[in-house]
Short mmCIF file of C-alpha atoms and ligand atoms in Angstrom, two decimals:
data_model
loop_
_atom_site.label_atom_id
_atom_site.label_comp_id
_atom_site.label_asym_id
_atom_site.label_seq_id
_atom_site.Cartn_x
_atom_site.Cartn_y
_atom_site.Cartn_z
CA MET C 1212 47.91 133.00 98.70
CA SER C 1213 51.49 132.12 98.83
CA GLU C 1214 53.58 131.31 95.74
CA ARG C 1215 53.50 127.78 94.33
CA VAL C 1216 56.36 125.72 95.58
CA THR C 1217 57.38 124.70 92.02
CA ALA C 1218 56.47 127.94 90.22
CA GLY C 1219 59.10 128.66 87.48
CA LEU C 1220 60.37 125.19 87.29
CA PRO C 1221 60.53 124.02 83.71
CA ALA C 1222 57.57 121.98 82.25
CA ASP C 1223 59.72 118.94 81.61
CA PHE C 1224 61.05 118.90 85.24
CA VAL C 1225 61.34 115.37 86.41
CA TRP C 1226 59.61 114.14 89.53
CA GLY C 1227 60.62 110.69 90.82
CA ALA C 1228 61.13 108.49 93.89
CA ALA C 1229 64.20 106.35 94.62
CA THR C 1230 64.83 103.03 96.25
CA ALA C 1231 67.69 100.45 96.41
CA SER C 1232 67.62 96.73 95.80
CA TYR C 1233 68.85 95.62 99.24
CA GLN C 1234 66.74 98.09 101.03
CA VAL C 1235 63.40 97.10 99.52
CA GLU C 1236 63.47 93.71 97.65
CA GLY C 1237 63.79 91.20 100.42
CA ALA C 1238 63.72 87.73 98.83
CA VAL C 1239 67.37 87.41 99.34
CA ASP C 1240 67.36 83.51 98.53
CA ALA C 1241 64.78 83.62 95.67
CA ASP C 1242 65.59 82.33 92.18
CA GLY C 1243 69.17 81.96 92.48
CA ARG C 1244 70.47 85.24 94.03
CA GLY C 1245 73.82 84.95 95.56
CA PRO C 1246 74.81 86.57 98.83
CA SER C 1247 75.93 89.98 98.98
CA ILE C 1248 78.36 91.86 101.43
CA TRP C 1249 75.09 93.17 103.20
CA ASP C 1250 73.85 89.84 103.83
CA THR C 1251 77.03 88.98 105.54
CA PHE C 1252 77.36 92.37 107.47
CA CYS C 1253 73.78 91.99 108.83
CA ARG C 1254 74.59 88.68 110.36
CA GLN C 1255 77.52 90.08 112.39
CA PRO C 1256 76.43 90.80 115.89
CA GLY C 1257 76.23 94.55 116.60
CA LYS C 1258 76.59 95.81 113.24
CA VAL C 1259 72.74 96.59 112.46
CA VAL C 1260 70.38 97.97 115.12
CA HIS C 1261 68.33 95.13 116.70
CA GLY C 1262 70.01 92.74 114.40
CA HIS C 1263 67.59 93.75 111.56
CA THR C 1264 68.43 92.40 108.10
CA GLY C 1265 67.10 92.89 104.41
CA GLU C 1266 66.04 89.40 104.10
CA VAL C 1267 62.31 90.38 103.86
CA SER C 1268 62.13 94.08 104.19
CA VAL C 1269 59.10 95.37 102.22
CA ASP C 1270 59.18 92.40 99.96
CA GLN C 1271 59.20 94.48 96.71
CA TYR C 1272 60.53 91.43 94.86
CA HIS C 1273 57.03 90.01 95.25
CA ARG C 1274 54.85 93.01 95.89
CA TYR C 1275 56.14 95.25 93.04
CA PRO C 1276 52.68 95.33 91.17
CA GLU C 1277 51.22 96.93 94.30
CA ASP C 1278 54.07 99.36 94.71
CA VAL C 1279 53.83 100.43 91.06
CA ALA C 1280 50.19 100.98 91.53
CA LEU C 1281 51.06 103.33 94.37
CA MET C 1282 53.68 105.05 92.17
CA ARG C 1283 51.07 105.58 89.54
CA GLU C 1284 48.68 107.05 92.09
CA LEU C 1285 51.53 109.32 93.24
CA GLY C 1286 52.08 110.47 89.62
CA LEU C 1287 55.70 109.70 89.54
CA HIS C 1288 57.39 110.43 86.25
CA ARG C 1289 60.32 108.16 87.08
CA TYR C 1290 61.31 105.42 89.51
CA ARG C 1291 64.78 105.16 90.34
CA PHE C 1292 65.65 101.59 91.73
CA SER C 1293 68.87 99.54 91.76
CA LEU C 1294 69.76 96.26 90.30
CA ALA C 1295 71.06 93.62 92.60
CA TRP C 1296 74.38 92.44 90.98
CA PRO C 1297 74.13 89.16 93.11
CA ARG C 1298 70.81 88.41 91.47
CA ILE C 1299 72.18 88.92 88.00
CA ILE C 1300 75.67 87.39 88.40
CA PRO C 1301 75.38 85.40 91.70
CA ALA C 1302 79.19 84.92 91.80
CA GLY C 1303 79.97 88.37 90.97
CA SER C 1304 81.74 87.26 87.66
CA GLY C 1305 81.06 84.55 85.31
CA LYS C 1306 77.71 82.79 84.69
CA PRO C 1307 74.70 85.14 84.65
CA ASN C 1308 71.39 84.04 86.28
CA SER C 1309 68.71 84.74 83.84
CA LYS C 1310 65.95 84.46 86.56
CA GLY C 1311 67.64 87.75 88.08
CA PHE C 1312 66.83 89.49 84.76
CA ASP C 1313 63.35 87.94 84.79
CA TYR C 1314 62.51 89.92 87.87
CA TYR C 1315 63.84 93.27 86.56
CA ASN C 1316 62.14 92.66 83.22
CA ARG C 1317 58.83 92.19 85.01
CA LEU C 1318 59.40 95.38 87.16
CA VAL C 1319 60.42 97.50 84.02
CA ASP C 1320 57.50 96.38 81.90
CA THR C 1321 55.04 96.96 84.88
CA LEU C 1322 56.49 100.49 85.19
CA LEU C 1323 56.19 101.26 81.59
CA GLU C 1324 52.68 100.13 81.49
CA ALA C 1325 51.85 102.50 84.18
CA GLY C 1326 53.48 105.30 82.29
CA ILE C 1327 56.63 105.70 84.65
CA GLN C 1328 60.20 105.59 83.25
CA PRO C 1329 62.55 103.46 84.93
CA ALA C 1330 65.78 104.95 86.09
CA VAL C 1331 68.30 102.20 86.93
CA THR C 1332 71.30 102.31 89.35
CA LEU C 1333 73.75 99.65 88.55
CA TYR C 1334 75.31 99.54 92.06
CA HIS C 1335 73.85 100.67 95.29
CA TRP C 1336 76.08 98.89 97.69
CA ASP C 1337 75.32 95.08 97.31
CA LEU C 1338 78.64 93.73 96.18
CA PRO C 1339 78.50 90.09 95.58
CA GLN C 1340 80.12 88.42 98.53
CA PRO C 1341 82.44 86.28 96.46
CA LEU C 1342 84.05 89.42 95.14
CA GLN C 1343 84.63 90.67 98.59
CA ASP C 1344 86.23 87.37 99.32
CA GLN C 1345 88.63 88.03 96.40
CA GLY C 1346 89.56 91.51 97.65
CA GLY C 1347 86.57 93.62 97.28
CA TRP C 1348 86.75 97.20 96.13
CA PRO C 1349 90.34 97.50 97.14
CA ALA C 1350 91.16 95.20 94.30
CA ARG C 1351 91.37 96.28 90.74
CA GLU C 1352 89.72 93.29 89.42
CA THR C 1353 86.36 94.36 91.03
CA ALA C 1354 86.19 97.33 88.65
CA LEU C 1355 86.60 95.09 85.65
CA ARG C 1356 84.02 92.66 87.00
CA PHE C 1357 81.65 95.60 87.35
CA SER C 1358 82.28 96.80 83.75
CA ALA C 1359 81.26 93.19 82.50
CA TYR C 1360 78.07 93.19 84.73
CA ALA C 1361 77.22 96.71 83.63
CA GLU C 1362 77.39 95.64 79.94
CA LEU C 1363 75.16 92.81 80.61
CA CYS C 1364 72.62 95.18 82.11
CA PHE C 1365 72.75 97.54 79.11
CA ARG C 1366 72.22 94.65 76.72
CA ALA C 1367 69.36 93.16 78.66
CA LEU C 1368 67.52 96.33 79.53
CA SER C 1369 68.41 99.26 77.31
CA ASP C 1370 65.66 98.59 74.78
CA ARG C 1371 63.40 99.82 77.59
CA VAL C 1372 65.55 101.58 80.04
CA SER C 1373 67.14 104.95 78.97
CA ASN C 1374 68.25 106.40 82.30
CA TRP C 1375 71.31 104.91 84.01
CA ILE C 1376 73.26 105.65 87.06
CA THR C 1377 76.51 103.65 87.39
CA LEU C 1378 77.21 104.05 91.08
CA ASN C 1379 75.25 105.37 94.18
CA GLU C 1380 77.55 107.32 96.61
CA PRO C 1381 80.95 105.79 96.10
CA TYR C 1382 81.84 107.86 99.33
CA CYS C 1383 79.76 105.35 101.43
CA SER C 1384 80.91 102.39 99.62
CA SER C 1385 84.52 103.31 100.30
CA ILE C 1386 84.60 105.50 103.39
CA LEU C 1387 81.84 103.93 105.51
CA GLY C 1388 82.50 100.41 104.17
CA TYR C 1389 86.35 100.26 104.39
CA LEU C 1390 87.46 103.10 106.65
CA GLU C 1391 84.70 103.75 109.18
CA GLY C 1392 83.49 100.26 109.32
CA VAL C 1393 79.76 101.10 109.83
CA HIS C 1394 78.62 99.81 106.46
CA ALA C 1395 79.54 96.42 104.85
CA PRO C 1396 82.08 95.05 104.57
CA GLY C 1397 82.85 96.76 107.77
CA GLU C 1398 86.80 97.25 107.41
CA GLN C 1399 88.56 99.99 109.10
CA ASN C 1400 91.72 100.52 107.04
CA ARG C 1401 92.36 104.05 105.30
CA PRO C 1402 94.85 102.74 102.61
CA ARG C 1403 92.36 100.13 101.57
CA ALA C 1404 89.52 102.60 101.55
CA TYR C 1405 91.28 104.90 99.23
CA ARG C 1406 92.20 102.02 96.89
CA ALA C 1407 88.52 101.36 96.98
CA ILE C 1408 87.69 105.01 96.02
CA HIS C 1409 89.87 104.72 92.86
CA HIS C 1410 88.42 101.36 91.63
CA LEU C 1411 84.94 102.50 92.27
CA LEU C 1412 85.57 105.54 90.11
CA LEU C 1413 87.33 103.35 87.56
CA ALA C 1414 84.25 100.98 87.60
CA HIS C 1415 82.13 104.10 86.89
CA GLY C 1416 84.51 105.03 84.00
CA LEU C 1417 84.58 101.60 82.50
CA ALA C 1418 80.82 101.43 82.54
CA VAL C 1419 80.36 104.70 80.84
CA GLN C 1420 82.88 103.57 78.20
CA ALA C 1421 80.84 100.30 77.66
CA PHE C 1422 77.71 102.34 77.34
CA ARG C 1423 79.10 104.74 74.80
CA ASP C 1424 80.96 102.00 72.78
CA GLY C 1425 77.78 99.92 72.76
CA GLY C 1426 75.83 102.86 71.20
CA TYR C 1427 73.04 102.43 73.69
CA PRO C 1428 70.28 105.11 73.65
CA GLY C 1429 69.82 107.34 76.63
CA GLU C 1430 71.73 109.03 79.46
CA ILE C 1431 74.19 107.84 81.98
CA GLY C 1432 75.62 109.57 85.06
CA ILE C 1433 76.77 108.85 88.59
CA SER C 1434 75.18 109.85 91.87
CA LEU C 1435 77.44 111.54 94.47
CA ASN C 1436 76.65 112.70 97.95
CA THR C 1437 78.95 115.68 97.56
CA ASN C 1438 78.64 118.39 100.20
CA THR C 1439 80.28 121.75 100.98
CA PRO C 1440 80.05 122.47 104.62
CA ARG C 1441 79.67 126.24 105.65
CA PRO C 1442 82.16 127.80 108.04
CA ALA C 1443 80.97 128.22 111.55
CA THR C 1444 82.04 131.78 111.56
CA GLN C 1445 83.52 134.14 108.98
CA ARG C 1446 87.02 133.95 110.51
CA ASP C 1447 89.63 133.00 107.77
CA GLU C 1448 90.58 129.80 109.70
CA ASP C 1449 86.91 128.66 109.73
CA ARG C 1450 86.55 129.48 106.06
CA LEU C 1451 89.70 127.34 105.30
CA ALA C 1452 88.39 124.67 107.62
CA ALA C 1453 85.12 124.60 105.54
CA GLU C 1454 87.07 124.40 102.29
CA ARG C 1455 89.10 121.45 103.63
CA ALA C 1456 86.08 119.71 104.95
CA ALA C 1457 84.79 119.46 101.41
CA ASP C 1458 88.01 117.77 100.08
CA LEU C 1459 86.96 114.19 100.89
CA PRO C 1460 83.23 114.17 100.19
CA THR C 1461 83.20 116.47 97.20
CA HIS C 1462 86.63 116.80 95.63
CA MET C 1463 87.91 113.12 96.08
CA PHE C 1464 84.97 112.14 93.80
CA LEU C 1465 83.90 114.97 91.70
CA GLY C 1466 87.44 116.07 90.97
CA PRO C 1467 88.33 112.77 89.01
CA VAL C 1468 84.94 112.75 87.29
CA MET C 1469 85.38 116.34 86.06
CA GLY C 1470 89.04 115.64 84.91
CA GLU C 1471 90.65 117.42 87.58
CA GLY C 1472 92.17 114.51 89.42
CA TYR C 1473 92.39 113.79 93.21
CA PRO C 1474 92.85 116.77 95.46
CA GLU C 1475 96.49 116.96 96.57
CA ARG C 1476 95.85 118.81 99.64
CA HIS C 1477 93.65 116.13 100.93
CA LEU C 1478 96.05 113.23 100.04
CA ALA C 1479 98.90 115.15 101.60
CA ALA C 1480 97.15 114.91 105.12
CA TYR C 1481 97.34 111.05 104.86
CA PRO C 1482 100.82 109.88 103.83
CA GLU C 1483 99.99 106.36 104.47
CA VAL C 1484 97.60 106.49 101.41
CA SER C 1485 98.45 106.13 97.81
CA MET C 1486 95.98 106.10 94.81
CA PRO C 1487 96.54 103.08 92.63
CA VAL C 1488 96.24 104.99 89.41
CA GLU C 1489 97.31 103.39 86.23
CA THR C 1490 97.99 104.75 82.75
CA GLY C 1491 94.78 105.74 81.18
CA ASP C 1492 92.62 105.44 84.35
CA MET C 1493 92.10 109.22 84.91
CA GLU C 1494 90.89 109.76 81.23
CA LEU C 1495 88.64 106.85 81.72
CA ILE C 1496 86.97 108.40 84.88
CA ALA C 1497 86.69 111.80 83.43
CA ALA C 1498 84.77 110.64 80.32
CA PRO C 1499 81.76 113.05 80.02
CA THR C 1500 78.49 112.02 81.57
CA ASP C 1501 75.08 113.24 80.53
CA PHE C 1502 74.12 114.37 84.07
CA LEU C 1503 75.46 114.49 87.57
CA GLY C 1504 73.38 112.94 90.23
CA LEU C 1505 73.28 114.64 93.65
CA ASN C 1506 72.07 113.01 96.81
CA TRP C 1507 71.77 115.61 99.48
CA TYR C 1508 70.30 115.65 103.18
CA THR C 1509 71.97 118.04 105.26
CA GLU C 1510 74.71 120.64 105.58
CA ASP C 1511 77.53 120.60 108.26
CA ALA C 1512 78.99 123.65 109.85
CA VAL C 1513 82.79 123.35 110.59
CA ALA C 1514 85.40 125.19 112.56
CA ALA C 1515 89.16 125.09 112.48
CA ASP C 1516 90.71 122.45 114.67
CA PRO C 1517 94.52 122.16 114.66
CA GLU C 1518 94.11 118.63 116.16
CA HIS C 1519 92.60 117.23 113.07
CA PRO C 1520 94.75 115.98 110.26
CA GLU C 1521 92.96 118.28 107.85
CA GLY C 1522 92.35 120.97 110.38
CA PHE C 1523 88.57 121.03 110.95
CA ARG C 1524 85.96 119.68 113.17
CA VAL C 1525 82.07 119.54 112.68
CA CYS C 1526 80.20 121.87 115.07
CA ARG C 1527 76.81 121.43 116.78
CA GLN C 1528 74.04 123.46 114.90
CA TYR C 1529 70.79 125.02 116.43
CA GLN C 1530 68.58 123.96 113.60
CA GLU C 1531 65.98 121.32 114.20
CA THR C 1532 67.14 117.80 113.19
CA THR C 1533 65.47 114.77 111.37
CA GLU C 1534 65.24 111.44 113.16
CA MET C 1535 68.71 110.74 111.79
CA GLY C 1536 69.94 113.61 113.99
CA TRP C 1537 70.80 115.54 110.79
CA PRO C 1538 70.14 119.36 110.95
CA ILE C 1539 67.38 120.70 108.60
CA VAL C 1540 69.12 123.31 106.49
CA PRO C 1541 67.26 123.98 103.13
CA GLN C 1542 69.46 127.15 102.66
CA GLY C 1543 72.47 124.79 102.66
CA PHE C 1544 70.84 122.77 99.81
CA TYR C 1545 70.55 126.08 97.77
CA ARG C 1546 74.08 127.00 98.59
CA HIS C 1547 75.45 123.44 97.63
CA LEU C 1548 73.36 123.49 94.27
CA ARG C 1549 74.91 126.76 93.37
CA LYS C 1550 78.32 125.53 94.16
CA LEU C 1551 77.89 122.35 92.38
CA ASN C 1552 76.68 124.09 89.33
CA GLU C 1553 79.92 126.11 89.26
CA LEU C 1554 82.08 122.96 89.80
CA THR C 1555 80.34 120.87 87.02
CA GLN C 1556 80.43 123.89 84.69
CA GLY C 1557 76.68 123.45 83.81
CA ILE C 1558 76.27 119.78 83.30
CA PRO C 1559 72.65 118.93 83.98
CA ILE C 1560 72.20 118.27 87.73
CA VAL C 1561 69.59 115.75 88.94
CA VAL C 1562 68.75 115.41 92.62
CA THR C 1563 68.65 111.59 92.80
CA GLU C 1564 68.04 111.69 96.51
CA ASN C 1565 66.61 114.11 99.07
CA GLY C 1566 64.32 113.43 101.92
CA CYS C 1567 64.14 112.81 105.68
CA ALA C 1568 63.41 110.30 108.40
CA MET C 1569 60.69 111.45 110.96
CA PRO C 1570 58.98 110.02 113.84
CA ASP C 1571 56.02 108.62 111.84
CA LEU C 1572 53.02 107.25 113.55
CA LEU C 1573 49.76 105.58 112.26
CA SER C 1574 46.46 107.01 113.30
CA ALA C 1575 44.59 104.99 115.87
CA ASP C 1576 42.39 103.36 113.12
CA GLY C 1577 45.63 102.51 111.10
CA THR C 1578 44.26 104.36 107.99
CA ARG C 1579 46.38 107.63 108.09
CA CYS C 1580 49.90 108.70 108.88
CA HIS C 1581 50.26 112.51 109.55
CA ASP C 1582 53.72 113.55 108.82
CA PRO C 1583 53.81 117.31 108.79
CA GLY C 1584 57.61 117.31 109.53
CA ARG C 1585 58.24 115.55 106.20
CA ILE C 1586 55.91 117.73 104.30
CA ALA C 1587 57.77 120.79 105.92
CA TYR C 1588 61.14 119.26 104.91
CA LEU C 1589 60.23 118.58 101.33
CA ARG C 1590 58.63 121.89 100.89
CA SER C 1591 61.42 123.97 102.06
CA HIS C 1592 63.97 121.85 100.02
CA ILE C 1593 61.93 121.89 96.80
CA GLU C 1594 61.57 125.73 97.22
CA ALA C 1595 65.36 125.91 97.70
CA LEU C 1596 65.83 123.89 94.43
CA ARG C 1597 63.32 126.12 92.72
CA ASP C 1598 65.30 129.33 93.75
CA ALA C 1599 68.60 127.70 92.63
CA TRP C 1600 67.03 126.97 89.39
CA ARG C 1601 65.86 130.63 88.96
CA ASP C 1602 69.29 131.70 90.00
CA GLY C 1603 70.72 129.68 86.88
CA VAL C 1604 71.36 126.30 88.34
CA ASN C 1605 70.85 123.64 85.60
CA VAL C 1606 69.00 121.30 87.95
CA ARG C 1607 66.52 119.07 85.92
CA GLY C 1608 64.91 116.58 88.33
CA TYR C 1609 64.10 115.73 91.75
CA TYR C 1610 63.82 112.10 93.38
CA VAL C 1611 62.49 111.85 96.83
CA TRP C 1612 64.15 109.41 99.14
CA THR C 1613 62.04 107.34 99.44
CA LEU C 1614 58.86 105.77 98.07
CA ILE C 1615 58.16 103.63 100.99
CA ASP C 1616 59.80 102.87 104.43
CA ASN C 1617 62.61 100.37 104.16
CA PHE C 1618 65.73 98.91 105.57
CA GLU C 1619 67.85 101.96 106.44
CA TRP C 1620 71.42 100.29 106.44
CA ALA C 1621 72.98 100.17 109.93
CA TYR C 1622 69.82 101.59 111.38
CA GLY C 1623 67.67 98.63 110.22
CA PHE C 1624 63.98 99.44 110.21
CA THR C 1625 64.18 102.05 112.94
CA LYS C 1626 64.21 105.05 110.55
CA ARG C 1627 61.38 105.74 108.41
CA PHE C 1628 62.00 107.89 105.12
CA GLY C 1629 58.99 106.76 103.00
CA LEU C 1630 56.00 108.79 101.46
CA VAL C 1631 54.43 105.30 102.14
CA TYR C 1632 54.18 103.80 105.61
CA CYS C 1633 54.99 100.23 105.71
CA ASP C 1634 53.50 98.03 108.58
CA TYR C 1635 56.33 95.44 108.81
CA VAL C 1636 54.17 92.99 110.51
CA ASN C 1637 51.82 92.44 107.61
CA GLN C 1638 53.29 94.45 104.82
CA ARG C 1639 50.35 96.77 104.67
CA ARG C 1640 51.30 99.95 102.73
CA ILE C 1641 49.67 103.20 103.99
CA PRO C 1642 50.31 106.38 102.12
CA LYS C 1643 51.32 109.36 104.47
CA ASP C 1644 50.13 112.73 104.13
CA SER C 1645 53.49 113.64 102.41
CA PHE C 1646 52.42 111.30 99.62
CA LEU C 1647 49.42 113.45 99.01
CA PHE C 1648 51.63 116.68 99.20
CA PHE C 1649 54.15 115.13 96.66
CA ARG C 1650 51.39 113.93 94.36
CA GLU C 1651 50.09 117.61 93.99
CA LEU C 1652 53.72 118.70 93.21
CA ALA C 1653 54.40 116.00 90.64
CA ALA C 1654 51.18 116.47 88.97
CA GLY C 1655 51.89 120.26 88.75
CA HIS C 1656 48.55 121.36 90.38
CA GLU C 1657 49.31 122.22 93.86
C1 FCB E 1011 71.69 107.71 101.25
C2 FCB E 1011 71.56 106.33 100.66
C3 FCB E 1011 70.23 105.75 100.65
C4 FCB E 1011 69.39 105.98 101.92
C5 FCB E 1011 69.57 107.55 102.30
C6 FCB E 1011 68.92 107.75 103.54
O1 FCB E 1011 72.98 107.78 101.60
O2 FCB E 1011 71.98 106.41 99.29
O3 FCB E 1011 70.27 104.36 100.32
O4 FCB E 1011 69.88 105.29 102.89
O5 FCB E 1011 70.94 107.82 102.40
#
């Protein structure tokens, strides 16, 4: 018999599943919620595949009891979800909407009754539209607004919530949202994107400060999608290219959080950019966190390319890909965990997202969804994580992305990442085979 996938992981290892408000809640007009930048973006023609929106999605806002029952069946230790800022403070700043907290109170209480710990992300991309109208993340004021919002959340929920994530992937909020324009708010402006980076990180730092100053119990961290591409060959120029390709996704975010500042080499490639750093900012951003969240899906291979401002290009790979077209490289996950452990000097690492989109189909009778590709992906990545742990990486938990199929941003509903299949026509939930696989892992009796 082959070795257990999780053999050797510590007994208190955390098994969880993750989602995000705009991707699963639906109910965008319910109970005083204000508009977010994603509501606006989805309405712009051509931005989201088939013009899909998160208006209804999997309607977790109303169906959370059923979803929590599924989580219980799945044996989850923790459920990572995000709070929708526009539900809690519809205008982004000013008067809170108590009905927003009513929903999260119900959700948290239902989770706790089911024996599942909530892990709360404060910001997973749904910025209140009024704040975008006032300048968005490129404006410093947005970071201050975020800090006030975060404090409100700590006050309302920290009697029951002890796991907090300030931001999800500020790389995507800034680079996809303000430079590439493929995410809300859809801008394409490098100087503004880099201002957004700084203000997102400042928002994180201010929230950590508010959490510490308030003496709230529990742990706080940030989820970054750092990655360290591998060189396409062992030639020196490709190795250098691979190092440089990590500057933006890894060092621009992790550097400041670890107290090392922004990577000069990267900034030097873009003279039009300047980071709007004010006195004290870098100290705030570098305040120690209790863990570092890692969201990881794939590894790029890169080669030297003198045409690129930073001297690299991403190469085609031979590996099989997921439905996203992302190469499946579990060894890259192992490599990145080792690397991250070095960079973070042993702070606990929690994998706050990992998973894959696959071409999932229901059986003819509609009762089963065979997803062997997802099981293989999860197995190989969890084995890589286990090996990294054995080799000294301080990784303490793993959240699968995601509990249930949902609104996959610019891809709308065309990509399915869930352990549970959702029939979007009637909101029927059908656990996939990978649900059964993950249940065995989480229960520790595979
Ligand atoms: C991550 C996002 C998450 C989900 C996965 C597939 O970048 O944090 O919301 O869309 O990708």
